[in-house]
Amino acid sequence: MVGGSKEAVAKVTPALETLAPSADKGWGHVGPVGAGHYVKMVHNGIEYGLMQAYAEGFALMRKREEYNLDLAQIAEIWRYGSVVRSWLLDLTAEALEENQDLEGIAPYVTDSGEGRWTVFEAIDQDLSAPVMTLALLQRLRSREEEGYTEKLLSAMRNKFGGHSIKATQK
């Protein structure tokens, strides 16, 4: 995902061909200066959505305890011959094989900024991008240690409908 003049890109082509999976695959001159960064930004926004979808799907299967699903096995099955196969799935399969219960991993997801930029760009372009936006918001939500939002929602439901409130564990 390289932007720049043809002359500038020609100067760095040998390095790009060396770094890419092959000389003619995995990289490309996508337009003028700035275009490469822009395409990479959109790429990362898509990545956020894909990662969120995988995480939600595996969480759903894990929650169905009576099936006792082997998530690492399922990831391996999906890696071959499935429409959802991808390098992200390969990495997911590897992570699940190493630590299916994800012990020792905090439920906190960082972001490097490209997803935010993608969402801001969608808004600036008056374009709906709900999957990428929600994926970014989910990352932000993972950082909320106290969960004040959910506590207040529970309190509101109790006030208007008498719905029960689950007490915190001490």
Short mmCIF file of C-alpha atoms in Angstrom, two decimals:
data_model
loop_
_atom_site.label_atom_id
_atom_site.label_comp_id
_atom_site.label_asym_id
_atom_site.label_seq_id
_atom_site.Cartn_x
_atom_site.Cartn_y
_atom_site.Cartn_z
CA MET A 1 0.00 0.00 0.00
CA VAL A 2 2.40 2.60 -1.30
CA GLY A 3 1.58 6.14 -2.30
CA GLY A 4 3.77 8.51 -4.24
CA SER A 5 4.93 9.38 -7.71
CA LYS A 6 5.87 6.59 -10.10
CA GLU A 7 9.48 7.72 -9.91
CA ALA A 8 9.58 7.66 -6.10
CA VAL A 9 7.93 4.26 -5.92
CA ALA A 10 10.34 2.89 -8.55
CA LYS A 11 13.26 3.81 -6.27
CA VAL A 12 11.89 1.77 -3.37
CA THR A 13 10.40 -1.08 -5.43
CA PRO A 14 13.34 -3.48 -4.82
CA ALA A 15 12.89 -3.11 -1.06
CA LEU A 16 9.11 -3.53 -1.30
CA GLU A 17 9.48 -6.65 -3.45
CA THR A 18 11.89 -8.08 -0.88
CA LEU A 19 9.55 -7.38 2.04
CA ALA A 20 6.41 -8.63 0.27
CA PRO A 21 5.38 -12.30 0.06
CA SER A 22 6.49 -12.19 -3.59
CA ALA A 23 7.64 -9.54 -6.03
CA ASP A 24 4.18 -9.15 -7.57
CA LYS A 25 1.88 -9.93 -4.63
CA GLY A 26 1.19 -8.42 -1.23
CA TRP A 27 2.10 -4.86 -2.13
CA GLY A 28 1.17 -2.27 -4.71
CA HIS A 29 1.41 1.34 -5.82
CA VAL A 30 -2.08 2.60 -5.00
CA GLY A 31 -1.91 6.28 -5.95
CA PRO A 32 -0.31 9.64 -5.20
CA VAL A 33 1.38 10.75 -1.99
CA GLY A 34 -0.86 9.94 0.97
CA ALA A 35 -2.84 7.24 -0.84
CA GLY A 36 -0.83 4.43 0.74
CA HIS A 37 -1.48 5.67 4.25
CA TYR A 38 -5.14 6.17 3.42
CA VAL A 39 -5.55 2.63 2.06
CA LYS A 40 -3.72 1.23 5.12
CA MET A 41 -6.07 3.20 7.37
CA VAL A 42 -9.13 1.67 5.70
CA HIS A 43 -7.43 -1.76 5.86
CA ASN A 44 -7.06 -1.40 9.63
CA GLY A 45 -10.70 -0.34 10.02
CA ILE A 46 -11.74 -3.52 8.20
CA GLU A 47 -9.34 -5.49 10.38
CA TYR A 48 -11.11 -4.15 13.50
CA GLY A 49 -14.43 -5.43 12.19
CA LEU A 50 -13.08 -8.86 11.28
CA MET A 51 -11.37 -9.28 14.62
CA GLN A 52 -14.55 -8.27 16.45
CA ALA A 53 -16.62 -10.76 14.45
CA TYR A 54 -14.22 -13.62 15.20
CA ALA A 55 -14.06 -12.70 18.89
CA GLU A 56 -17.86 -12.54 19.19
CA GLY A 57 -18.35 -15.82 17.35
CA PHE A 58 -15.86 -17.72 19.48
CA ALA A 59 -17.30 -16.14 22.65
CA LEU A 60 -20.75 -17.32 21.60
CA MET A 61 -19.53 -20.89 21.07
CA ARG A 62 -17.66 -20.83 24.39
CA LYS A 63 -20.81 -19.72 26.20
CA ARG A 64 -22.72 -22.83 24.98
CA GLU A 65 -21.14 -24.96 27.69
CA GLU A 66 -23.24 -28.11 27.19
CA TYR A 67 -21.58 -28.66 23.79
CA ASN A 68 -18.10 -28.60 25.34
CA LEU A 69 -16.73 -27.20 22.09
CA ASP A 70 -13.01 -27.30 21.41
CA LEU A 71 -12.52 -23.80 20.04
CA ALA A 72 -8.99 -24.50 18.87
CA GLN A 73 -10.29 -27.46 16.84
CA ILE A 74 -13.07 -25.35 15.34
CA ALA A 75 -10.61 -22.64 14.36
CA GLU A 76 -8.49 -25.30 12.64
CA ILE A 77 -11.53 -26.66 10.77
CA TRP A 78 -12.48 -23.18 9.58
CA ARG A 79 -8.93 -22.45 8.42
CA TYR A 80 -9.33 -24.86 5.50
CA GLY A 81 -12.22 -24.80 3.06
CA SER A 82 -14.29 -22.23 4.93
CA VAL A 83 -15.45 -18.90 3.58
CA VAL A 84 -14.22 -17.23 6.79
CA ARG A 85 -10.64 -18.46 6.45
CA SER A 86 -7.98 -15.77 6.77
CA TRP A 87 -4.62 -14.99 8.32
CA LEU A 88 -6.51 -13.54 11.30
CA LEU A 89 -8.20 -16.91 11.72
CA ASP A 90 -4.80 -18.60 11.50
CA LEU A 91 -3.59 -16.37 14.34
CA THR A 92 -6.81 -17.00 16.29
CA ALA A 93 -6.31 -20.76 15.95
CA GLU A 94 -2.74 -20.39 17.20
CA ALA A 95 -3.83 -18.31 20.21
CA LEU A 96 -6.59 -20.78 21.10
CA GLU A 97 -4.25 -23.75 20.79
CA GLU A 98 -1.83 -22.06 23.21
CA ASN A 99 -4.42 -20.86 25.73
CA GLN A 100 -8.07 -21.70 24.99
CA ASP A 101 -9.30 -20.17 28.26
CA LEU A 102 -7.19 -17.05 27.61
CA GLU A 103 -5.90 -17.21 31.17
CA GLY A 104 -3.70 -14.30 32.16
CA ILE A 105 -5.04 -12.01 29.43
CA ALA A 106 -6.86 -8.90 30.61
CA PRO A 107 -10.08 -8.00 28.74
CA TYR A 108 -8.49 -4.74 27.57
CA VAL A 109 -7.98 -4.00 23.88
CA THR A 110 -5.74 -1.18 22.73
CA ASP A 111 -5.89 0.61 19.40
CA SER A 112 -3.17 2.30 17.40
CA GLY A 113 -5.36 5.05 15.95
CA GLU A 114 -6.05 3.84 12.42
CA GLY A 115 -9.49 2.51 13.40
CA ARG A 116 -10.37 5.90 14.88
CA TRP A 117 -9.14 7.61 11.76
CA THR A 118 -11.28 5.28 9.64
CA VAL A 119 -14.40 6.06 11.68
CA PHE A 120 -13.69 9.81 11.58
CA GLU A 121 -13.19 9.57 7.81
CA ALA A 122 -16.48 7.73 7.36
CA ILE A 123 -18.25 10.47 9.31
CA ASP A 124 -16.46 13.19 7.31
CA GLN A 125 -17.56 11.47 4.09
CA ASP A 126 -21.17 11.06 5.31
CA LEU A 127 -20.75 7.32 4.95
CA SER A 128 -22.24 4.75 7.29
CA ALA A 129 -19.61 2.33 8.64
CA PRO A 130 -21.38 0.62 11.55
CA VAL A 131 -19.22 -2.51 11.79
CA MET A 132 -15.93 -0.63 11.97
CA THR A 133 -17.44 1.98 14.30
CA LEU A 134 -18.86 -0.59 16.68
CA ALA A 135 -15.59 -2.54 16.65
CA LEU A 136 -13.76 0.62 17.72
CA LEU A 137 -16.35 1.35 20.39
CA GLN A 138 -16.00 -2.19 21.74
CA ARG A 139 -12.26 -1.64 22.11
CA LEU A 140 -12.94 1.56 24.02
CA ARG A 141 -15.49 -0.20 26.20
CA SER A 142 -12.94 -2.85 27.12
CA ARG A 143 -10.96 -0.14 28.90
CA GLU A 144 -13.76 0.81 31.27
CA GLU A 145 -12.67 -0.77 34.51
CA GLU A 146 -15.66 0.23 36.60
CA GLY A 147 -18.52 -0.34 34.15
CA TYR A 148 -20.37 2.76 35.31
CA THR A 149 -22.50 2.79 32.14
CA GLU A 150 -23.90 -0.68 32.84
CA LYS A 151 -24.42 0.11 36.52
CA LEU A 152 -26.48 3.17 35.64
CA LEU A 153 -28.48 1.23 33.04
CA SER A 154 -29.32 -1.37 35.68
CA ALA A 155 -30.37 1.36 38.14
CA MET A 156 -32.59 3.00 35.50
CA ARG A 157 -34.29 -0.31 34.65
CA ASN A 158 -34.93 -0.85 38.35
CA LYS A 159 -36.49 2.60 38.73
CA PHE A 160 -38.83 2.47 35.75
CA GLY A 161 -39.83 -1.18 35.79
CA GLY A 162 -38.83 -2.63 39.10
CA HIS A 163 -36.29 -4.87 37.38
CA SER A 164 -33.85 -6.58 39.72
CA ILE A 165 -30.32 -5.32 40.24
CA LYS A 166 -27.52 -7.84 40.47
CA ALA A 167 -25.34 -7.00 43.46
CA THR A 168 -21.56 -6.90 43.17
CA GLN A 169 -19.60 -9.78 44.62
CA LYS A 170 -17.40 -8.95 47.60
#
